[in-house]
Tab-separated table of C-alpha atoms in Angstrom:
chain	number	residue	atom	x	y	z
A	22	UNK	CA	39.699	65.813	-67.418
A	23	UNK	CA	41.323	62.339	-65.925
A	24	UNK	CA	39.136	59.734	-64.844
A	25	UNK	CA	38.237	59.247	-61.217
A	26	UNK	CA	38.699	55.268	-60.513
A	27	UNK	CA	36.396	54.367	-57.574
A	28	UNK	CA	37.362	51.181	-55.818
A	29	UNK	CA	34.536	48.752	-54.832
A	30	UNK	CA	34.498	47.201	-51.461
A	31	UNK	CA	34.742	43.483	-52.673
A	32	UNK	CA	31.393	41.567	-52.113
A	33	UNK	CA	32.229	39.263	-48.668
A	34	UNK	CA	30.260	36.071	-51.129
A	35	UNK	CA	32.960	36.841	-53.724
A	36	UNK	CA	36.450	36.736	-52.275
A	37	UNK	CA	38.403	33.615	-51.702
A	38	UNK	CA	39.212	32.099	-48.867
A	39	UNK	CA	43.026	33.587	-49.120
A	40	UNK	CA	41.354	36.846	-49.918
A	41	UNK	CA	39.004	36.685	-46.731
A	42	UNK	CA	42.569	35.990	-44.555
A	43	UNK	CA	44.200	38.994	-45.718
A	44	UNK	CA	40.862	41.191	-44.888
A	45	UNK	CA	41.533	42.841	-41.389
A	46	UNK	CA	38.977	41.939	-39.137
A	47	UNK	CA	36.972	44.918	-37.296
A	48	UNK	CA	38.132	44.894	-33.949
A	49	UNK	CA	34.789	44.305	-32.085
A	50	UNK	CA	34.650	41.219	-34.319
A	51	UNK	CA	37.548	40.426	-33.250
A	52	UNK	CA	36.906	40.437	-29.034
A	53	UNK	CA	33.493	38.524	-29.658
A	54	UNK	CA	35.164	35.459	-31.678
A	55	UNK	CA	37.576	35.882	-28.793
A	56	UNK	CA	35.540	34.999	-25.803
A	57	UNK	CA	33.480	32.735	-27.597
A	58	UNK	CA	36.563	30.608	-28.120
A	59	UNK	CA	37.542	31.370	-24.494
A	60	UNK	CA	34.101	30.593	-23.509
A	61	UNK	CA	33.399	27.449	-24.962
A	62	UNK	CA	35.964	25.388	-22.441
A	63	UNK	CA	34.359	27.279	-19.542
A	64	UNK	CA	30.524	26.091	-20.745
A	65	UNK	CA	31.939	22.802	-21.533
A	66	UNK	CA	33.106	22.272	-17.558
A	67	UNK	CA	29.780	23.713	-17.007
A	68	UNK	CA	27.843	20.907	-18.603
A	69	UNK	CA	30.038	17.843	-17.414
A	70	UNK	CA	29.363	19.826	-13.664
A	71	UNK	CA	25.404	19.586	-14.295
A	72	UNK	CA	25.929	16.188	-15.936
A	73	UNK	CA	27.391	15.014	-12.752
A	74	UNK	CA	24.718	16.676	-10.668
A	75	UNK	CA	22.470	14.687	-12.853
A	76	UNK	CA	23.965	11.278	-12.212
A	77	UNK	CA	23.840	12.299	-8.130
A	78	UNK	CA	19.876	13.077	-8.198
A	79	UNK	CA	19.297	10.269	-10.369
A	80	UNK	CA	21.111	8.026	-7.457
A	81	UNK	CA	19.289	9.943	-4.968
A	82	UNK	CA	15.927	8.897	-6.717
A	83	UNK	CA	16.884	5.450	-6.864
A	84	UNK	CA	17.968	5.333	-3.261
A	85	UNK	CA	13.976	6.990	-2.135
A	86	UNK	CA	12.498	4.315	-4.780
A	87	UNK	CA	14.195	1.282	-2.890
A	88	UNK	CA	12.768	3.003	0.394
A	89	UNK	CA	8.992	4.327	-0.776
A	90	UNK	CA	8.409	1.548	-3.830
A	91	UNK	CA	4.336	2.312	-2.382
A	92	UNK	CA	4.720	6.043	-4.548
A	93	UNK	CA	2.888	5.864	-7.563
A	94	UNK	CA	5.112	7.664	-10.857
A	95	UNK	CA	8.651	7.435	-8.859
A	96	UNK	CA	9.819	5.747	-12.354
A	97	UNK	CA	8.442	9.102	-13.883
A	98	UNK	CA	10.675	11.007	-11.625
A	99	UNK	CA	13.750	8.707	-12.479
A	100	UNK	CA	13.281	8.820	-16.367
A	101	UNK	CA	13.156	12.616	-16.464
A	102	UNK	CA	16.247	13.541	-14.362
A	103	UNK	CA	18.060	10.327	-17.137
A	104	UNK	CA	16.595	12.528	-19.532
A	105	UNK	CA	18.470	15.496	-17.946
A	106	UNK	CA	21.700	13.561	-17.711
A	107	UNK	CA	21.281	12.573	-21.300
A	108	UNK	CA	21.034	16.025	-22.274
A	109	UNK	CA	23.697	17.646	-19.961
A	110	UNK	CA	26.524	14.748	-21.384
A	111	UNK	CA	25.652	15.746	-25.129
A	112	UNK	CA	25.963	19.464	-24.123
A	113	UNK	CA	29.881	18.208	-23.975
A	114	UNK	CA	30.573	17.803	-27.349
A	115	UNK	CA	28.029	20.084	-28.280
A	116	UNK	CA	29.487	22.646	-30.955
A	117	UNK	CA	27.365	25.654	-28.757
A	118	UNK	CA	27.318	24.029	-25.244
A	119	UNK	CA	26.090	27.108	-23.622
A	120	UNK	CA	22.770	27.187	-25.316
A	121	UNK	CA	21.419	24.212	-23.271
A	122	UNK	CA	22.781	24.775	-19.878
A	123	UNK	CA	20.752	27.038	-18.638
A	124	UNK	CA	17.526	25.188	-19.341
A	125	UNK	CA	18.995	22.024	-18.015
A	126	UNK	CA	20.207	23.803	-14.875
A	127	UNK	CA	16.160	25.162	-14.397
A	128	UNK	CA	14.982	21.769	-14.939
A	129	UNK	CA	17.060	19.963	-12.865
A	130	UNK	CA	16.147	22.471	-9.853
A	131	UNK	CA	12.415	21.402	-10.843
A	132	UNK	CA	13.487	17.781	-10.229
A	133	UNK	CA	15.201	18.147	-7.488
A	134	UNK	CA	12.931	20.369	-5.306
A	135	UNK	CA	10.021	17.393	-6.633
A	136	UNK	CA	11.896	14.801	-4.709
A	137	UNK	CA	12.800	16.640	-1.764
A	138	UNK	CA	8.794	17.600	-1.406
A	139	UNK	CA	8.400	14.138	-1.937
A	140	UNK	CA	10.785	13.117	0.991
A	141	UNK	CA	9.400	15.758	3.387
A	142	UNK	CA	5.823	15.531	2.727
A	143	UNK	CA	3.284	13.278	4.937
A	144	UNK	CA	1.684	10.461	3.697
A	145	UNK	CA	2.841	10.733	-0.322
A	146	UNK	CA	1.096	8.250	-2.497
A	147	UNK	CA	2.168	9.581	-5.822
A	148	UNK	CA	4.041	11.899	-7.723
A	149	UNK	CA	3.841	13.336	-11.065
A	150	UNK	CA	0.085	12.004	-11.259
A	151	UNK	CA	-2.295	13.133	-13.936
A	152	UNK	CA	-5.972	14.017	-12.875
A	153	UNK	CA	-8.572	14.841	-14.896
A	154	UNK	CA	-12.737	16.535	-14.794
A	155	UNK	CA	-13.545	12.917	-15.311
A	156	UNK	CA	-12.961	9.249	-15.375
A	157	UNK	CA	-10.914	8.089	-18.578
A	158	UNK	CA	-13.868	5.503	-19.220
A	159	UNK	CA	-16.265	8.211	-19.838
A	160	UNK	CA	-16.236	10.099	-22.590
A	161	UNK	CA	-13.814	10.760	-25.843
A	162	UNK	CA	-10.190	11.690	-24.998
A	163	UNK	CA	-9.545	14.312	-22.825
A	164	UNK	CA	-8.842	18.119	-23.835
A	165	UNK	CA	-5.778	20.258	-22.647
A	166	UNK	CA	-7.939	21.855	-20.131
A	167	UNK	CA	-9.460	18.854	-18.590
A	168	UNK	CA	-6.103	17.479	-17.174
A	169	UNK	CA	-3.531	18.690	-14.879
A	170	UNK	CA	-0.024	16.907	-13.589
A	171	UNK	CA	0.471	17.186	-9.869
A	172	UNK	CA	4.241	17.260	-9.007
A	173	UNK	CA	2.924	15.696	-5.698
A	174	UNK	CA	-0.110	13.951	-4.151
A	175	UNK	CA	0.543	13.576	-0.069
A	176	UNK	CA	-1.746	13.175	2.701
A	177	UNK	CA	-3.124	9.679	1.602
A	178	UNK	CA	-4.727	11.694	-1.887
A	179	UNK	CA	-6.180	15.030	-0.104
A	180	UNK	CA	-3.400	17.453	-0.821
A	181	UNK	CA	-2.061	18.108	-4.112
A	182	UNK	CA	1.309	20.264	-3.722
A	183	UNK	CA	2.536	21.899	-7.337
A	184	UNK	CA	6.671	22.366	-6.824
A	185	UNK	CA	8.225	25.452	-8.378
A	186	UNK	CA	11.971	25.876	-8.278
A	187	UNK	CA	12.656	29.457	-9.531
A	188	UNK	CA	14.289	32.574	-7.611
A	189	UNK	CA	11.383	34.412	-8.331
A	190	UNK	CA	7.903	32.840	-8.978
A	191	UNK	CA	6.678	32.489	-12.509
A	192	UNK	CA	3.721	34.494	-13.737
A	193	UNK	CA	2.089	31.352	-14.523
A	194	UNK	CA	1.261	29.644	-10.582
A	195	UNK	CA	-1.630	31.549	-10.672
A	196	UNK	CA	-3.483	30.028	-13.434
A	197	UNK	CA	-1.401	26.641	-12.973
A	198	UNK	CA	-2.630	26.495	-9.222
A	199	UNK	CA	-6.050	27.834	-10.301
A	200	UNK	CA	-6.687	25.009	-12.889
A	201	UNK	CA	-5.377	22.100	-9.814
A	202	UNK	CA	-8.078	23.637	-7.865
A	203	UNK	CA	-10.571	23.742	-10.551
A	204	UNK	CA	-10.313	19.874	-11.477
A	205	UNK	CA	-9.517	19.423	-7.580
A	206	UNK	CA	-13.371	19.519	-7.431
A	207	UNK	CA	-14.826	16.832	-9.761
A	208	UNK	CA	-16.203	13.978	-8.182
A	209	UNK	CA	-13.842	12.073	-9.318
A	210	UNK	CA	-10.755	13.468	-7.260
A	211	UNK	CA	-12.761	13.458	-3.862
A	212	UNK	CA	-11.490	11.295	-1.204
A	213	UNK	CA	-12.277	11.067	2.392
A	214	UNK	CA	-16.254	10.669	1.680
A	215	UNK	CA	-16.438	13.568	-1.028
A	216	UNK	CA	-13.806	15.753	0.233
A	217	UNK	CA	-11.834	17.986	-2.635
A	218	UNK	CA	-7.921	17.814	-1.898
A	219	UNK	CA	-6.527	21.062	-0.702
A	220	UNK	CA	-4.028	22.408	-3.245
A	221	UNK	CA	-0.332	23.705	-1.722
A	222	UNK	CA	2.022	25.704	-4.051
A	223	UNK	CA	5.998	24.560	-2.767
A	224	UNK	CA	8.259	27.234	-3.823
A	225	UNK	CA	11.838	28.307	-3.493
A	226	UNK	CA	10.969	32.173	-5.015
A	227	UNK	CA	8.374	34.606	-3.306
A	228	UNK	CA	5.034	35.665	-4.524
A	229	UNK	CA	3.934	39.225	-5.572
A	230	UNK	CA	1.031	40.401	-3.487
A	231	UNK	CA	-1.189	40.628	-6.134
A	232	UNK	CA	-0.513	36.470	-6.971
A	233	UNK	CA	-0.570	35.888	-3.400
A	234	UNK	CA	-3.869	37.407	-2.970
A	235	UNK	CA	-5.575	35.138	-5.476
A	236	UNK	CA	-4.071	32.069	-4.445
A	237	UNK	CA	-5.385	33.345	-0.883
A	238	UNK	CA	-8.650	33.842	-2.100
A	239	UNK	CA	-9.154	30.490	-3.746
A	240	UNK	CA	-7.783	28.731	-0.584
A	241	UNK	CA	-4.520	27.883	-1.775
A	242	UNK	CA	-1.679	27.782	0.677
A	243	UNK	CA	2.000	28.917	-0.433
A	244	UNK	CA	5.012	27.177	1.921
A	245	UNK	CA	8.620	28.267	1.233
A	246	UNK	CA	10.813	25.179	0.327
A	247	UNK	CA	13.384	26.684	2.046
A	248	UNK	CA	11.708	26.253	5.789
A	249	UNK	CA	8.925	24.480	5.614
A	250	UNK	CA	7.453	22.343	8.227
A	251	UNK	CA	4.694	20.167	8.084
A	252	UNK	CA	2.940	21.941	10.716
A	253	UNK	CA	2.309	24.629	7.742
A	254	UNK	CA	0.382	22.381	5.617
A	255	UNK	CA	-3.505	23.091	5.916
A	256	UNK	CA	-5.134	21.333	8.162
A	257	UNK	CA	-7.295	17.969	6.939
A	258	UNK	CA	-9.595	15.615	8.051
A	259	UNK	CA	-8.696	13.528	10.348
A	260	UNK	CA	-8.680	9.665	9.991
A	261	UNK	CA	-11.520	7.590	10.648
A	262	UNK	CA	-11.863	5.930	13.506
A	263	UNK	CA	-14.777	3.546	11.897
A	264	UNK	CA	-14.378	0.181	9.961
A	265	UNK	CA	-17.079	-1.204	8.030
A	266	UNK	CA	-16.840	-5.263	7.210
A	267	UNK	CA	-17.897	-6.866	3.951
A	268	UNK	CA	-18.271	-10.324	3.831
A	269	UNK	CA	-14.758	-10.901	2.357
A	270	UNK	CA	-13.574	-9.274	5.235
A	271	UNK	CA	-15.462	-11.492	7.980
A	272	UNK	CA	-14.615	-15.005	6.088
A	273	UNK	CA	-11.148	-13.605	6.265
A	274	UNK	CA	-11.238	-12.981	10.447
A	275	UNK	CA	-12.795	-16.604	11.240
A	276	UNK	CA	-11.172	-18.718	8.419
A	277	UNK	CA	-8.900	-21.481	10.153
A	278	UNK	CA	-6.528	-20.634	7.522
A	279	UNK	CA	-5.635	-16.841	9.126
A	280	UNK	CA	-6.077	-18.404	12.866
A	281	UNK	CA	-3.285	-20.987	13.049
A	282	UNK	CA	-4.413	-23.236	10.072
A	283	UNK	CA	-1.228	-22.101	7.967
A	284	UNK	CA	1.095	-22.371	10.377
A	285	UNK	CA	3.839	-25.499	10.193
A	286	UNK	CA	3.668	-28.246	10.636
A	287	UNK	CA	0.435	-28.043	8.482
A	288	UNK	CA	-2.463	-30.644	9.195
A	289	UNK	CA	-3.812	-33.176	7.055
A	290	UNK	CA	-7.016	-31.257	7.287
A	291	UNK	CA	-6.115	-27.679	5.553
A	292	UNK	CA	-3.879	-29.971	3.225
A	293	UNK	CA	-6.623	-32.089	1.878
A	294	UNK	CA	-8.856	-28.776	1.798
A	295	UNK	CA	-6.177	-27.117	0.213
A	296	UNK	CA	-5.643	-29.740	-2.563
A	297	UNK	CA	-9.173	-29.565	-3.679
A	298	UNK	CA	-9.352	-26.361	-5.465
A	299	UNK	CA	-6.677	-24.051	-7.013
A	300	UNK	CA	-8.262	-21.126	-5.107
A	301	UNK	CA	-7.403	-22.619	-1.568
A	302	UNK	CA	-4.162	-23.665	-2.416
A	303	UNK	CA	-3.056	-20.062	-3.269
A	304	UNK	CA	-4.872	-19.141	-0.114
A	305	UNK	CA	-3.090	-21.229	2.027
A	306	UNK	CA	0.493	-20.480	0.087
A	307	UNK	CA	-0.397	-16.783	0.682
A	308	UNK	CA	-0.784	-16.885	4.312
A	309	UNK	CA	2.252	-18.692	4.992
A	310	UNK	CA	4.571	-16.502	3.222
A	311	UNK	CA	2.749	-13.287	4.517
A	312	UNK	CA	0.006	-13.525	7.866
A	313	UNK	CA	-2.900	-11.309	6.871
A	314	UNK	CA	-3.712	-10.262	10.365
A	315	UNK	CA	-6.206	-8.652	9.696
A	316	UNK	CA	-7.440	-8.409	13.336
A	317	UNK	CA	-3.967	-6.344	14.173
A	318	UNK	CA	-5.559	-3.672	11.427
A	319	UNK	CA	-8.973	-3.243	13.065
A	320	UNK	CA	-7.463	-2.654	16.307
A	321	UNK	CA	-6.982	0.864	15.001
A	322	UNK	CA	-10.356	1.429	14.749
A	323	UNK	CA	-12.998	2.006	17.594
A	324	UNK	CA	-16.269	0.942	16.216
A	325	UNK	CA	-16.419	-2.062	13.619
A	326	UNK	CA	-20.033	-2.076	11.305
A	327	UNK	CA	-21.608	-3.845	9.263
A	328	UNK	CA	-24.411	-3.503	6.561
A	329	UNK	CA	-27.608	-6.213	7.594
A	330	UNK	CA	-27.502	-7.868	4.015
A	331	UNK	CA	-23.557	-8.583	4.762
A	332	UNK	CA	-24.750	-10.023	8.034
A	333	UNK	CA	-27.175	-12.134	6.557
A	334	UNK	CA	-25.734	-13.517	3.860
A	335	UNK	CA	-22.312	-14.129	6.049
A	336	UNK	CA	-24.583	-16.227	8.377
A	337	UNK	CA	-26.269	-18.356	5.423
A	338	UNK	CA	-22.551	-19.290	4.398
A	339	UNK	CA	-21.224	-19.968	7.849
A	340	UNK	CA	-24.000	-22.561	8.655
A	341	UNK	CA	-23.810	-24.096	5.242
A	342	UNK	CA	-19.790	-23.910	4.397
A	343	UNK	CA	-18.087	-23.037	8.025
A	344	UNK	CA	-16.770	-25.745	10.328
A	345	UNK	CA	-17.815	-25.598	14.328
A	346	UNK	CA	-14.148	-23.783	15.024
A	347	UNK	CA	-14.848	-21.113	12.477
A	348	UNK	CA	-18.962	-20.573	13.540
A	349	UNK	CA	-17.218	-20.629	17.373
A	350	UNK	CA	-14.738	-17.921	16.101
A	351	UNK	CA	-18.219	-15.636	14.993
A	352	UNK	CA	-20.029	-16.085	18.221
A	353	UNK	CA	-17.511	-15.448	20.685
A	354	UNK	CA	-14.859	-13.128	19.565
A	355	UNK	CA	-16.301	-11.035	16.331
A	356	UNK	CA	-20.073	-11.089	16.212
A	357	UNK	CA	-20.217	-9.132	19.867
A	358	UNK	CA	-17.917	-6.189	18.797
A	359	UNK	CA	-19.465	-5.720	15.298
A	360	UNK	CA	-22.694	-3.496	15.046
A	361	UNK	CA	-25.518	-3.836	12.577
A	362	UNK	CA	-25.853	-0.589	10.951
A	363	UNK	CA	-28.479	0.378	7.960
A	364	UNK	CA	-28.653	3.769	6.086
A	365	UNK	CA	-31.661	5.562	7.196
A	366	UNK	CA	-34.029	6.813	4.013
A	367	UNK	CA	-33.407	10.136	5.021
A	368	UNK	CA	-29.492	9.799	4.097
A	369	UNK	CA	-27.995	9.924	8.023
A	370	UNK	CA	-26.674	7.598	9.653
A	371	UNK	CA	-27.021	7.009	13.843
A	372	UNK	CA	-25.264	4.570	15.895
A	373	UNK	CA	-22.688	4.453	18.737
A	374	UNK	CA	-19.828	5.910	17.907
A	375	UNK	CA	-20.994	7.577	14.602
A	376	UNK	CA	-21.401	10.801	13.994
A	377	UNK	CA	-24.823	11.806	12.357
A	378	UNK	CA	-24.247	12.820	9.315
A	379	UNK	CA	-26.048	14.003	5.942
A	380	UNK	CA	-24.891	11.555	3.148
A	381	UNK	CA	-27.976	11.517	0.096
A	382	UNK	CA	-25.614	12.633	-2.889
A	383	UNK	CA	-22.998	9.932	-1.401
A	384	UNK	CA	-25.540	7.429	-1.168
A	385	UNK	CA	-26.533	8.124	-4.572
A	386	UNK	CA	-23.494	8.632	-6.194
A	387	UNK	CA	-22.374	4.753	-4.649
A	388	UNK	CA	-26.235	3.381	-5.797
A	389	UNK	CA	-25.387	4.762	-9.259
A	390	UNK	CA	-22.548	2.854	-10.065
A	391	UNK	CA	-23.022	0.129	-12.876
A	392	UNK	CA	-21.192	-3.019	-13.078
A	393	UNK	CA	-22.026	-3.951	-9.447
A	394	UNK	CA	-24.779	-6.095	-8.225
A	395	UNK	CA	-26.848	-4.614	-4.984
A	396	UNK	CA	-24.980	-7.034	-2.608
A	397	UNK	CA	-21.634	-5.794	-3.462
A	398	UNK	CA	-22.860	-2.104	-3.430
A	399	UNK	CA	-24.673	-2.020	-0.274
A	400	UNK	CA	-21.387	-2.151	1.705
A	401	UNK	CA	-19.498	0.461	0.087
A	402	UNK	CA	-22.894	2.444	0.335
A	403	UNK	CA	-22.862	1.921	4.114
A	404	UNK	CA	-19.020	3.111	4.469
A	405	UNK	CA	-19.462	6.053	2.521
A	406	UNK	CA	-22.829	7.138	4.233
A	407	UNK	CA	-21.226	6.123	8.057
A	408	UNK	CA	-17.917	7.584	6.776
A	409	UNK	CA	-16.082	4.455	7.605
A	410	UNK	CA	-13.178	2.769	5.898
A	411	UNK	CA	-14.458	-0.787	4.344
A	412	UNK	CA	-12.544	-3.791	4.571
A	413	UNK	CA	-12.786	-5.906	1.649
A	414	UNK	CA	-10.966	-8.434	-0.695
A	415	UNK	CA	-13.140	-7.346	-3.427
A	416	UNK	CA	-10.133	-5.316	-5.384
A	417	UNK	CA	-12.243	-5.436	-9.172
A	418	UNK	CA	-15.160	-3.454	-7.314
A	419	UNK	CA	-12.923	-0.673	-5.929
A	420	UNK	CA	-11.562	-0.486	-9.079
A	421	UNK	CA	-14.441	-0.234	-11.155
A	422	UNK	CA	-16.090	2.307	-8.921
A	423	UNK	CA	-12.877	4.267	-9.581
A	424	UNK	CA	-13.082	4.139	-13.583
A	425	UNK	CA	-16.591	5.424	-13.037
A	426	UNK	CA	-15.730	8.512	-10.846
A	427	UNK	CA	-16.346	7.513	-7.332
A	428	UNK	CA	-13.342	7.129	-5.183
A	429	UNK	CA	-14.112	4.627	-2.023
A	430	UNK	CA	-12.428	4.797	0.919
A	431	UNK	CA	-11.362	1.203	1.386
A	432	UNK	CA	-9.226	-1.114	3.112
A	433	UNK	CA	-8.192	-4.138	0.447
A	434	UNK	CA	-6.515	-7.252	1.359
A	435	UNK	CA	-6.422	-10.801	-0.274
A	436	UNK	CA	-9.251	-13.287	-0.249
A	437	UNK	CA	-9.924	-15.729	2.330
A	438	UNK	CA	-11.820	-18.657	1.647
A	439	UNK	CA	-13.427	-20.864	5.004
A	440	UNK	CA	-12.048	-24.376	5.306
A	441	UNK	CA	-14.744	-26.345	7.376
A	442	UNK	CA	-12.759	-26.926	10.210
């Protein structure tokens, strides 16, 4: 009985490299490694395309930045779409350039549909803000679900519009609009005396019934990218029509130096004032390079107010500091158009022009901040019960009141010192 010789495939690890050429290839094999090859000049074009659609929004960014250099996080904006250029140009020489396009592509649309709600959008103050539950001065550092980004913050703070740039919406704009809403709501977010910003979901896709009945239900608006007019957006507060005075704010409307003082040729009066402290140089300086005018602002009001303690105090310093132009100034033009108003204990507020209103937790929530003395609080109290902007050079107390939660609704321009003239 012969032998039966069975032949052994050869192991694929053990053949050499001339053995592996002489191997036929199986002809599936074959076609794949063939339109990979083919495919690799096409994804190549591909990525210089979306690096040069890269280079064009980055331009485009630039271009809005020179116009709107008032939006808070533009520079965010610009560094992510370098980012994306970045990317796209090493997708070129990449070995497998079609692995990255397709998440570059998505992310650019993201960009792109950010700055064009950003350009269409009313009153924009930031973009690509964080907010959190709480102030960052309180507390340890925050937890994932304590902060959210908003692609967009228009309307002067109250509306916070989340951007989505997909043909069909992602499953997660429910719980990513949800979770705006949710820290929406903390004290610290309120604007407009205690108002919660409305959230708006900007989309190029369409929304499932089911999504769109929970965004419904929480009070969340959806506006197609693709037609949306400003008429859509929900409907807000409207402005004041009330300005409320701090003292800053009255040195600054009866100083000689914002009524003509500054102007050339400059007298030997506001020079020798000016020369005597550093303070009143830089005041003068200021007011020549830029007129405050702050006069032309409260023309946009109807009713000017004023807390009694800010009265009194301004008075003391008049008689003791002003000059007979500036105390003139007071009597004549401002101190007849500007009402003494008080909180009442029972938290409302009455007086020509303002609306009664019930204000305790406001009150409170102003009375409770630390790092303030009671002179300096009791005119932000009085604009936040009266619902009235206040007009004040006192920047570091806006500020603070901000790291500790409350949000005041302010007017803030430069100090203003009075000369003596």
């Amino acid at each position: 009985m012969s032998a039966v010789h069975v032949r052994h495939p050869p192991h694929r690890f053990g053949l050499s490299s001339r053995s592996r050429s002489r191997s036929p290839l199986c002809p599936v094999a074959t076609s794949s490694m063939r339109r990979s090859r083919e495919s690799k000049p096409d994804a190549r074009s591909a990525a210089a395309e979306l690096c040069s659609r890269c280079e064009l929004l980055v331009q485009r960014i630039e271009s809005f930045a020179l116009m709107r250099p008032d939006i808070e996080g533009i520079d965010k904006l610009a560094r992510a779409a370098l980012r994306e250029r970045h990317f796209a140009a090493s997708l070129i020489d990449s070995p497998d350039p079609a692995r990255g396009i397709q998440g570059c592509e998505n992310n650019l649309r993201g960009l792109s549909l950010e700055l064009e709600c950003a350009e269409w959008a009313p009153g924009v103050t930031a973009v690509r803000k964080r907010f959190a539950t709480r102030p960052p001065s309180l507390g340890a550092k925050f937890g994932d679900e304590e902060v959210v980004e908003v692609d967009v913050v228009a309307q002067e703070g109250l509306l916070w519009i989340e951007c989505k740039a997909e043909s069909v919406l992602s499953s997660n704009i429910v719980p990513q609009a949800l979770s705006m809403k949710r820290v929406s709501k903390a004290s610290c977010n309120r604007r407009c005396f205690g108002k919660a910003p409305k959230i708006v979901v900007y989309a190029t896709g369409t929304l499932g019934d089911t999504e769109a009945g929970f965004l419904s239900d929480a009070g969340i608006s959806v506006l197609s990218a693709l037609d949306a007019k400003t008429e859509y957006l929900p409907k807000l507060p409207s402005p004041t029509k009330t300005a409320n005075l701090d003292i800053t704010a009255l040195f600054a409307l009866v100083s000689e130096v914002t009524n003509g003082g500054a102007t050339k040729p400059i007298s030997e009066e506001i020079t020798s004032w000016a020369e005597r402290k550093p303070q009143h140089a830089a005041c003068l300086r200021a007011e020549m390079n830029e007129p405050l005018n702050l006069a032309a602002e409260l023309a946009r009001y109807d009713s000017l107010i004023a807390h009694p303690s800010v009265i009194e105090r301004f008075h003391d310093i008049l008689h003791t500091v002003g000059g007979p132009k500036e105390r003139q100034r007071w009597e004549e033009t401002w101190q007849p158009r500007i009402k003494v108003v008080s909180p009442r204990e029972d938290g409302d507020v009455k007086a020509e022009g303002i609306a009664e209103v019930r204000s305790l937790e406001r009150a409170a929530q102003v009375r409770s901040l630390s790092r303030l003395s009671p002179q300096q609080l009791d005119p932000f109290e009085l604009g936040d019960v009266a619902m009235a902007r206040t007009f004040t050079a006192n920047g570091r107390a806006v500020s603070s009141a901000a790291e500790q939660g409350v949000f005041l609704e302010t007017y803030v321009h430069r100090a203003v010192w009075l000369v003596g003239l």
